[in-house]
């Protein structure tokens, strides 16, 4: 086959990975015990450190101004300071938030630059209708990456997210979708037979990539026959209208997205979700905010700009807080506790603070998930070195049921036991 590397990967990615991963799922019975879920919420510019991090360590820490809306959750969350990916600071590194690895360096690591949420999605994959769901109100902050190094873009419109999660297909649309799935099955068989010919003419690096991709194809082939069963199963109902009575604000748009994610968790449509607060979003309908989000991060320590920035960051936390309240109000059938007790919630950023473009001391906390939480902890070791953030990810993986003791740049696991 006389195909260059870009054509091969592009053709396979277009006909195999992207269309199929978009609808990859097949029927499974509801679990008899509460499943573990994962919600990650991220932003591109970190947090103003003096307002985000508490002033005292330990379980009885004093809640910080930015996190004030989470006061009620103090004993069920862990805030971690002095943790990062040990990268030179500057824009562009923040895309490593959930992987610890930049795309340019990915080949040196076992999981490449696959993000934590997509690792979880791969682990759950066939048990739910949607292995993962991502949402934002503008173009993404590039925090979600598949095993093939492809950025997984979020859904950026609440109505589109509603249609994706809850709108059932008409009989005609179901038949069209069924035909599409059947065509894709034959395409997989055809392209699968071409791999050996392509690999013989490929470089070592390309052979590694093709091996990884071939593994993905085998996983898809194993699920193709069952995916069609979802077409005949109606999605759960959800009413989005209440969120858009009167003026449509950034608050009720995000509240609608968070509510849809919570309901998708409750009905087991998915167990992995991400919400992004993107860089170019306009927050000027928040009281006291007159500048852009990005503009507020370049504040030169100006008091007025810092105040606006902290208002934006507090708004982000408040939207998440409302979602956590909702999760905590949902009792889990066949299990003790609430949905929040069975949902690992991670908040953070791949940038420490946008005002200095620092990628060190990332603002991170974990809530819920059944952990024995530790309040506010210092991630530094006895020598004063920051903890690799991937150490936390190892702990989250183990809680999610992935029996691993390493993830990319990790050096161990964070001591955060769970029941």
PDB file of N, CA and C in Angstrom, residues 222-303:
ATOM      1  N   UNK A 222     -15.383  -6.219  19.027  1.00  0.00           N
ATOM      2  CA  UNK A 222     -16.033  -7.038  20.049  1.00  0.00           C
ATOM      3  C   UNK A 222     -17.376  -6.473  20.484  1.00  0.00           C
ATOM      4  N   UNK A 223     -17.568  -5.178  20.280  1.00  0.00           N
ATOM      5  CA  UNK A 223     -18.808  -4.555  20.751  1.00  0.00           C
ATOM      6  C   UNK A 223     -19.802  -4.258  19.636  1.00  0.00           C
ATOM      7  N   UNK A 224     -19.411  -4.412  18.388  1.00  0.00           N
ATOM      8  CA  UNK A 224     -20.281  -3.995  17.285  1.00  0.00           C
ATOM      9  C   UNK A 224     -21.627  -4.699  17.284  1.00  0.00           C
ATOM     10  N   UNK A 225     -21.613  -6.007  17.520  1.00  0.00           N
ATOM     11  CA  UNK A 225     -22.852  -6.760  17.409  1.00  0.00           C
ATOM     12  C   UNK A 225     -23.880  -6.303  18.432  1.00  0.00           C
ATOM     13  N   UNK A 226     -23.433  -5.844  19.582  1.00  0.00           N
ATOM     14  CA  UNK A 226     -24.353  -5.483  20.656  1.00  0.00           C
ATOM     15  C   UNK A 226     -24.757  -4.018  20.627  1.00  0.00           C
ATOM     16  N   UNK A 227     -24.031  -3.173  19.909  1.00  0.00           N
ATOM     17  CA  UNK A 227     -24.334  -1.743  19.951  1.00  0.00           C
ATOM     18  C   UNK A 227     -25.714  -1.435  19.399  1.00  0.00           C
ATOM     19  N   UNK A 228     -26.184  -2.237  18.469  1.00  0.00           N
ATOM     20  CA  UNK A 228     -27.475  -1.955  17.858  1.00  0.00           C
ATOM     21  C   UNK A 228     -28.620  -2.073  18.852  1.00  0.00           C
ATOM     22  N   UNK A 229     -28.429  -2.816  19.944  1.00  0.00           N
ATOM     23  CA  UNK A 229     -29.523  -2.981  20.900  1.00  0.00           C
ATOM     24  C   UNK A 229     -29.906  -1.669  21.558  1.00  0.00           C
ATOM     25  N   UNK A 230     -28.950  -0.699  21.627  1.00  0.00           N
ATOM     26  CA  UNK A 230     -29.282   0.607  22.216  1.00  0.00           C
ATOM     27  C   UNK A 230     -30.311   1.346  21.369  1.00  0.00           C
ATOM     28  N   UNK A 231     -30.368   1.061  20.074  1.00  0.00           N
ATOM     29  CA  UNK A 231     -31.280   1.799  19.200  1.00  0.00           C
ATOM     30  C   UNK A 231     -32.739   1.588  19.594  1.00  0.00           C
ATOM     31  N   UNK A 232     -33.041   0.461  20.189  1.00  0.00           N
ATOM     32  CA  UNK A 232     -34.425   0.142  20.531  1.00  0.00           C
ATOM     33  C   UNK A 232     -34.735   0.397  22.001  1.00  0.00           C
ATOM     34  N   UNK A 233     -33.804   1.021  22.702  1.00  0.00           N
ATOM     35  CA  UNK A 233     -34.039   1.348  24.107  1.00  0.00           C
ATOM     36  C   UNK A 233     -34.202   2.854  24.254  1.00  0.00           C
ATOM     37  N   UNK A 234     -35.348   3.283  24.739  1.00  0.00           N
ATOM     38  CA  UNK A 234     -35.595   4.711  24.893  1.00  0.00           C
ATOM     39  C   UNK A 234     -34.693   5.301  25.976  1.00  0.00           C
ATOM     40  N   UNK A 235     -34.292   6.539  25.766  1.00  0.00           N
ATOM     41  CA  UNK A 235     -33.512   7.260  26.765  1.00  0.00           C
ATOM     42  C   UNK A 235     -34.443   7.794  27.846  1.00  0.00           C
ATOM     43  N   UNK A 236     -33.923   8.059  29.037  1.00  0.00           N
ATOM     44  CA  UNK A 236     -34.767   8.627  30.100  1.00  0.00           C
ATOM     45  C   UNK A 236     -35.189  10.050  29.756  1.00  0.00           C
ATOM     46  N   UNK A 237     -36.323  10.461  30.308  1.00  0.00           N
ATOM     47  CA  UNK A 237     -36.821  11.818  30.041  1.00  0.00           C
ATOM     48  C   UNK A 237     -36.164  12.826  30.971  1.00  0.00           C
ATOM     49  N   UNK A 238     -36.040  14.048  30.503  1.00  0.00           N
ATOM     50  CA  UNK A 238     -35.424  15.124  31.280  1.00  0.00           C
ATOM     51  C   UNK A 238     -35.996  16.434  30.776  1.00  0.00           C
ATOM     52  N   UNK A 239     -36.386  17.319  31.699  1.00  0.00           N
ATOM     53  CA  UNK A 239     -36.998  18.598  31.326  1.00  0.00           C
ATOM     54  C   UNK A 239     -35.967  19.711  31.479  1.00  0.00           C
ATOM     55  N   UNK A 240     -35.560  20.285  30.356  1.00  0.00           N
ATOM     56  CA  UNK A 240     -34.557  21.355  30.375  1.00  0.00           C
ATOM     57  C   UNK A 240     -35.199  22.738  30.481  1.00  0.00           C
ATOM     58  N   UNK A 241     -36.514  22.814  30.301  1.00  0.00           N
ATOM     59  CA  UNK A 241     -37.172  24.114  30.135  1.00  0.00           C
ATOM     60  C   UNK A 241     -37.008  25.028  31.345  1.00  0.00           C
ATOM     61  N   UNK A 242     -37.024  24.464  32.549  1.00  0.00           N
ATOM     62  CA  UNK A 242     -36.977  25.299  33.752  1.00  0.00           C
ATOM     63  C   UNK A 242     -35.704  26.130  33.846  1.00  0.00           C
ATOM     64  N   UNK A 243     -34.665  25.703  33.171  1.00  0.00           N
ATOM     65  CA  UNK A 243     -33.392  26.423  33.241  1.00  0.00           C
ATOM     66  C   UNK A 243     -33.385  27.684  32.369  1.00  0.00           C
ATOM     67  N   UNK A 244     -34.363  27.827  31.512  1.00  0.00           N
ATOM     68  CA  UNK A 244     -34.334  28.930  30.571  1.00  0.00           C
ATOM     69  C   UNK A 244     -35.625  29.749  30.607  1.00  0.00           C
ATOM     70  N   UNK A 245     -36.185  29.885  31.806  1.00  0.00           N
ATOM     71  CA  UNK A 245     -37.327  30.772  32.008  1.00  0.00           C
ATOM     72  C   UNK A 245     -36.802  32.177  32.234  1.00  0.00           C
ATOM     73  N   UNK A 246     -37.238  33.132  31.434  1.00  0.00           N
ATOM     74  CA  UNK A 246     -36.730  34.492  31.545  1.00  0.00           C
ATOM     75  C   UNK A 246     -35.382  34.621  30.844  1.00  0.00           C
ATOM     76  N   UNK A 247     -34.513  35.461  31.391  1.00  0.00           N
ATOM     77  CA  UNK A 247     -33.220  35.729  30.771  1.00  0.00           C
ATOM     78  C   UNK A 247     -32.308  34.510  30.843  1.00  0.00           C
ATOM     79  N   UNK A 248     -31.676  34.195  29.735  1.00  0.00           N
ATOM     80  CA  UNK A 248     -30.721  33.091  29.698  1.00  0.00           C
ATOM     81  C   UNK A 248     -29.354  33.608  30.107  1.00  0.00           C
ATOM     82  N   UNK A 249     -28.835  33.098  31.208  1.00  0.00           N
ATOM     83  CA  UNK A 249     -27.557  33.558  31.738  1.00  0.00           C
ATOM     84  C   UNK A 249     -26.535  32.441  31.681  1.00  0.00           C
ATOM     85  N   UNK A 250     -25.280  32.816  31.871  1.00  0.00           N
ATOM     86  CA  UNK A 250     -24.227  31.812  31.916  1.00  0.00           C
ATOM     87  C   UNK A 250     -24.459  30.854  33.080  1.00  0.00           C
ATOM     88  N   UNK A 251     -25.055  31.358  34.153  1.00  0.00           N
ATOM     89  CA  UNK A 251     -25.317  30.511  35.321  1.00  0.00           C
ATOM     90  C   UNK A 251     -26.331  29.424  34.996  1.00  0.00           C
ATOM     91  N   UNK A 252     -27.473  29.799  34.392  1.00  0.00           N
ATOM     92  CA  UNK A 252     -28.449  28.738  34.161  1.00  0.00           C
ATOM     93  C   UNK A 252     -28.057  27.835  32.994  1.00  0.00           C
ATOM     94  N   UNK A 253     -27.195  28.305  32.107  1.00  0.00           N
ATOM     95  CA  UNK A 253     -26.670  27.404  31.073  1.00  0.00           C
ATOM     96  C   UNK A 253     -25.790  26.323  31.694  1.00  0.00           C
ATOM     97  N   UNK A 254     -24.880  26.760  32.588  1.00  0.00           N
ATOM     98  CA  UNK A 254     -24.028  25.762  33.236  1.00  0.00           C
ATOM     99  C   UNK A 254     -24.832  24.895  34.190  1.00  0.00           C
ATOM    100  N   UNK A 255     -25.798  25.478  34.894  1.00  0.00           N
ATOM    101  CA  UNK A 255     -26.629  24.670  35.785  1.00  0.00           C
ATOM    102  C   UNK A 255     -27.367  23.591  34.993  1.00  0.00           C
ATOM    103  N   UNK A 256     -27.836  23.939  33.799  1.00  0.00           N
ATOM    104  CA  UNK A 256     -28.514  22.951  32.960  1.00  0.00           C
ATOM    105  C   UNK A 256     -27.559  21.825  32.584  1.00  0.00           C
ATOM    106  N   UNK A 257     -26.334  22.174  32.207  1.00  0.00           N
ATOM    107  CA  UNK A 257     -25.361  21.144  31.836  1.00  0.00           C
ATOM    108  C   UNK A 257     -25.037  20.242  33.029  1.00  0.00           C
ATOM    109  N   UNK A 258     -24.787  20.841  34.186  1.00  0.00           N
ATOM    110  CA  UNK A 258     -24.490  20.044  35.373  1.00  0.00           C
ATOM    111  C   UNK A 258     -25.678  19.158  35.741  1.00  0.00           C
ATOM    112  N   UNK A 259     -26.894  19.688  35.630  1.00  0.00           N
ATOM    113  CA  UNK A 259     -28.077  18.890  35.953  1.00  0.00           C
ATOM    114  C   UNK A 259     -28.230  17.711  35.001  1.00  0.00           C
ATOM    115  N   UNK A 260     -27.938  17.939  33.726  1.00  0.00           N
ATOM    116  CA  UNK A 260     -28.028  16.839  32.771  1.00  0.00           C
ATOM    117  C   UNK A 260     -26.995  15.761  33.068  1.00  0.00           C
ATOM    118  N   UNK A 261     -25.796  16.169  33.467  1.00  0.00           N
ATOM    119  CA  UNK A 261     -24.776  15.196  33.826  1.00  0.00           C
ATOM    120  C   UNK A 261     -25.225  14.398  35.050  1.00  0.00           C
ATOM    121  N   UNK A 262     -25.769  15.094  36.050  1.00  0.00           N
ATOM    122  CA  UNK A 262     -26.240  14.402  37.251  1.00  0.00           C
ATOM    123  C   UNK A 262     -27.330  13.388  36.900  1.00  0.00           C
ATOM    124  N   UNK A 263     -28.231  13.771  36.004  1.00  0.00           N
ATOM    125  CA  UNK A 263     -29.314  12.871  35.637  1.00  0.00           C
ATOM    126  C   UNK A 263     -28.791  11.718  34.781  1.00  0.00           C
ATOM    127  N   UNK A 264     -27.784  11.989  33.960  1.00  0.00           N
ATOM    128  CA  UNK A 264     -27.164  10.911  33.181  1.00  0.00           C
ATOM    129  C   UNK A 264     -26.472   9.911  34.103  1.00  0.00           C
ATOM    130  N   UNK A 265     -25.864  10.400  35.190  1.00  0.00           N
ATOM    131  CA  UNK A 265     -25.297   9.504  36.201  1.00  0.00           C
ATOM    132  C   UNK A 265     -26.401   8.668  36.856  1.00  0.00           C
ATOM    133  N   UNK A 266     -27.480   9.353  37.235  1.00  0.00           N
ATOM    134  CA  UNK A 266     -28.549   8.685  37.969  1.00  0.00           C
ATOM    135  C   UNK A 266     -29.189   7.583  37.148  1.00  0.00           C
ATOM    136  N   UNK A 267     -29.340   7.795  35.850  1.00  0.00           N
ATOM    137  CA  UNK A 267     -29.969   6.814  34.969  1.00  0.00           C
ATOM    138  C   UNK A 267     -28.953   5.890  34.317  1.00  0.00           C
ATOM    139  N   UNK A 268     -27.690   6.018  34.710  1.00  0.00           N
ATOM    140  CA  UNK A 268     -26.602   5.159  34.231  1.00  0.00           C
ATOM    141  C   UNK A 268     -26.410   5.236  32.720  1.00  0.00           C
ATOM    142  N   UNK A 269     -26.702   6.409  32.139  1.00  0.00           N
ATOM    143  CA  UNK A 269     -26.352   6.636  30.741  1.00  0.00           C
ATOM    144  C   UNK A 269     -24.841   6.678  30.579  1.00  0.00           C
ATOM    145  N   UNK A 270     -24.160   7.249  31.577  1.00  0.00           N
ATOM    146  CA  UNK A 270     -22.700   7.318  31.568  1.00  0.00           C
ATOM    147  C   UNK A 270     -22.222   7.288  33.003  1.00  0.00           C
ATOM    148  N   UNK A 271     -20.927   7.008  33.181  1.00  0.00           N
ATOM    149  CA  UNK A 271     -20.318   7.068  34.509  1.00  0.00           C
ATOM    150  C   UNK A 271     -19.076   7.945  34.521  1.00  0.00           C
ATOM    151  N   UNK A 272     -18.789   8.567  33.396  1.00  0.00           N
ATOM    152  CA  UNK A 272     -17.624   9.435  33.280  1.00  0.00           C
ATOM    153  C   UNK A 272     -18.048  10.715  32.572  1.00  0.00           C
ATOM    154  N   UNK A 273     -17.775  11.864  33.199  1.00  0.00           N
ATOM    155  CA  UNK A 273     -18.191  13.133  32.605  1.00  0.00           C
ATOM    156  C   UNK A 273     -17.169  14.213  32.901  1.00  0.00           C
ATOM    157  N   UNK A 274     -17.083  15.182  31.999  1.00  0.00           N
ATOM    158  CA  UNK A 274     -16.196  16.334  32.190  1.00  0.00           C
ATOM    159  C   UNK A 274     -16.963  17.608  31.862  1.00  0.00           C
ATOM    160  N   UNK A 275     -16.704  18.633  32.657  1.00  0.00           N
ATOM    161  CA  UNK A 275     -17.251  19.968  32.413  1.00  0.00           C
ATOM    162  C   UNK A 275     -16.079  20.931  32.357  1.00  0.00           C
ATOM    163  N   UNK A 276     -16.040  21.777  31.322  1.00  0.00           N
ATOM    164  CA  UNK A 276     -14.937  22.712  31.149  1.00  0.00           C
ATOM    165  C   UNK A 276     -15.440  24.151  31.231  1.00  0.00           C
ATOM    166  N   UNK A 277     -14.651  24.998  31.891  1.00  0.00           N
ATOM    167  CA  UNK A 277     -14.874  26.443  31.871  1.00  0.00           C
ATOM    168  C   UNK A 277     -13.811  27.039  30.944  1.00  0.00           C
ATOM    169  N   UNK A 278     -14.148  27.273  29.672  1.00  0.00           N
ATOM    170  CA  UNK A 278     -13.132  27.616  28.678  1.00  0.00           C
ATOM    171  C   UNK A 278     -12.595  29.033  28.803  1.00  0.00           C
ATOM    172  N   UNK A 279     -11.523  29.278  28.046  1.00  0.00           N
ATOM    173  CA  UNK A 279     -10.745  30.516  28.185  1.00  0.00           C
ATOM    174  C   UNK A 279     -11.494  31.754  27.718  1.00  0.00           C
ATOM    175  N   UNK A 280     -12.226  31.672  26.631  1.00  0.00           N
ATOM    176  CA  UNK A 280     -12.789  32.865  26.012  1.00  0.00           C
ATOM    177  C   UNK A 280     -14.229  33.145  26.416  1.00  0.00           C
ATOM    178  N   UNK A 281     -14.730  32.437  27.416  1.00  0.00           N
ATOM    179  CA  UNK A 281     -16.107  32.641  27.835  1.00  0.00           C
ATOM    180  C   UNK A 281     -16.293  34.032  28.447  1.00  0.00           C
ATOM    181  N   UNK A 282     -17.433  34.654  28.155  1.00  0.00           N
ATOM    182  CA  UNK A 282     -17.737  35.987  28.664  1.00  0.00           C
ATOM    183  C   UNK A 282     -18.511  35.874  29.983  1.00  0.00           C
ATOM    184  N   UNK A 283     -17.928  36.366  31.056  1.00  0.00           N
ATOM    185  CA  UNK A 283     -18.547  36.281  32.377  1.00  0.00           C
ATOM    186  C   UNK A 283     -19.138  37.619  32.837  1.00  0.00           C
ATOM    187  N   UNK A 284     -19.361  38.528  31.926  1.00  0.00           N
ATOM    188  CA  UNK A 284     -19.760  39.873  32.336  1.00  0.00           C
ATOM    189  C   UNK A 284     -21.181  39.952  32.876  1.00  0.00           C
ATOM    190  N   UNK A 285     -21.972  38.865  32.792  1.00  0.00           N
ATOM    191  CA  UNK A 285     -23.274  38.914  33.447  1.00  0.00           C
ATOM    192  C   UNK A 285     -23.180  38.524  34.920  1.00  0.00           C
ATOM    193  N   UNK A 286     -21.954  38.245  35.398  1.00  0.00           N
ATOM    194  CA  UNK A 286     -21.734  38.054  36.832  1.00  0.00           C
ATOM    195  C   UNK A 286     -21.563  39.424  37.469  1.00  0.00           C
ATOM    196  N   UNK A 287     -22.214  39.633  38.580  1.00  0.00           N
ATOM    197  CA  UNK A 287     -22.179  40.918  39.255  1.00  0.00           C
ATOM    198  C   UNK A 287     -20.742  41.336  39.559  1.00  0.00           C
ATOM    199  N   UNK A 288     -20.365  42.543  39.105  1.00  0.00           N
ATOM    200  CA  UNK A 288     -19.048  43.092  39.386  1.00  0.00           C
ATOM    201  C   UNK A 288     -17.966  42.724  38.399  1.00  0.00           C
ATOM    202  N   UNK A 289     -18.277  41.912  37.383  1.00  0.00           N
ATOM    203  CA  UNK A 289     -17.278  41.508  36.393  1.00  0.00           C
ATOM    204  C   UNK A 289     -17.490  42.309  35.111  1.00  0.00           C
ATOM    205  N   UNK A 290     -16.471  43.064  34.717  1.00  0.00           N
ATOM    206  CA  UNK A 290     -16.565  43.931  33.532  1.00  0.00           C
ATOM    207  C   UNK A 290     -15.534  43.585  32.468  1.00  0.00           C
ATOM    208  N   UNK A 291     -14.626  42.666  32.761  1.00  0.00           N
ATOM    209  CA  UNK A 291     -13.559  42.319  31.824  1.00  0.00           C
ATOM    210  C   UNK A 291     -13.653  40.844  31.451  1.00  0.00           C
ATOM    211  N   UNK A 292     -12.891  40.464  30.441  1.00  0.00           N
ATOM    212  CA  UNK A 292     -12.868  39.069  30.033  1.00  0.00           C
ATOM    213  C   UNK A 292     -12.142  38.228  31.085  1.00  0.00           C
ATOM    214  N   UNK A 293     -12.436  36.960  31.081  1.00  0.00           N
ATOM    215  CA  UNK A 293     -11.767  36.019  31.991  1.00  0.00           C
ATOM    216  C   UNK A 293     -10.257  36.066  31.787  1.00  0.00           C
ATOM    217  N   UNK A 294      -9.820  35.954  30.539  1.00  0.00           N
ATOM    218  CA  UNK A 294      -8.389  35.990  30.246  1.00  0.00           C
ATOM    219  C   UNK A 294      -7.782  37.315  30.674  1.00  0.00           C
ATOM    220  N   UNK A 295      -8.493  38.388  30.396  1.00  0.00           N
ATOM    221  CA  UNK A 295      -7.990  39.702  30.761  1.00  0.00           C
ATOM    222  C   UNK A 295      -7.808  39.866  32.257  1.00  0.00           C
ATOM    223  N   UNK A 296      -8.696  39.266  33.030  1.00  0.00           N
ATOM    224  CA  UNK A 296      -8.583  39.376  34.492  1.00  0.00           C
ATOM    225  C   UNK A 296      -7.364  38.643  35.035  1.00  0.00           C
ATOM    226  N   UNK A 297      -6.900  37.611  34.329  1.00  0.00           N
ATOM    227  CA  UNK A 297      -5.730  36.880  34.829  1.00  0.00           C
ATOM    228  C   UNK A 297      -4.457  37.707  34.673  1.00  0.00           C
ATOM    229  N   UNK A 298      -4.423  38.636  33.724  1.00  0.00           N
ATOM    230  CA  UNK A 298      -3.256  39.483  33.517  1.00  0.00           C
ATOM    231  C   UNK A 298      -3.465  40.785  34.303  1.00  0.00           C
ATOM    232  N   UNK A 299      -3.426  40.623  35.618  1.00  0.00           N
ATOM    233  CA  UNK A 299      -3.886  41.732  36.447  1.00  0.00           C
ATOM    234  C   UNK A 299      -2.774  42.568  37.035  1.00  0.00           C
ATOM    235  N   UNK A 300      -1.519  42.106  36.938  1.00  0.00           N
ATOM    236  CA  UNK A 300      -0.451  42.877  37.550  1.00  0.00           C
ATOM    237  C   UNK A 300      -0.699  43.161  39.016  1.00  0.00           C
ATOM    238  N   UNK A 301      -1.453  42.263  39.655  1.00  0.00           N
ATOM    239  CA  UNK A 301      -1.832  42.368  41.075  1.00  0.00           C
ATOM    240  C   UNK A 301      -2.726  43.582  41.360  1.00  0.00           C
ATOM    241  N   UNK A 302      -3.339  44.118  40.305  1.00  0.00           N
ATOM    242  CA  UNK A 302      -4.274  45.219  40.514  1.00  0.00           C
ATOM    243  C   UNK A 302      -5.470  44.760  41.318  1.00  0.00           C
ATOM    244  N   UNK A 303      -5.813  45.503  42.338  1.00  0.00           N
ATOM    245  CA  UNK A 303      -6.847  45.070  43.276  1.00  0.00           C
ATOM    246  C   UNK A 303      -8.190  44.877  42.593  1.00  0.00           C
TER     247      UNK A 303
END
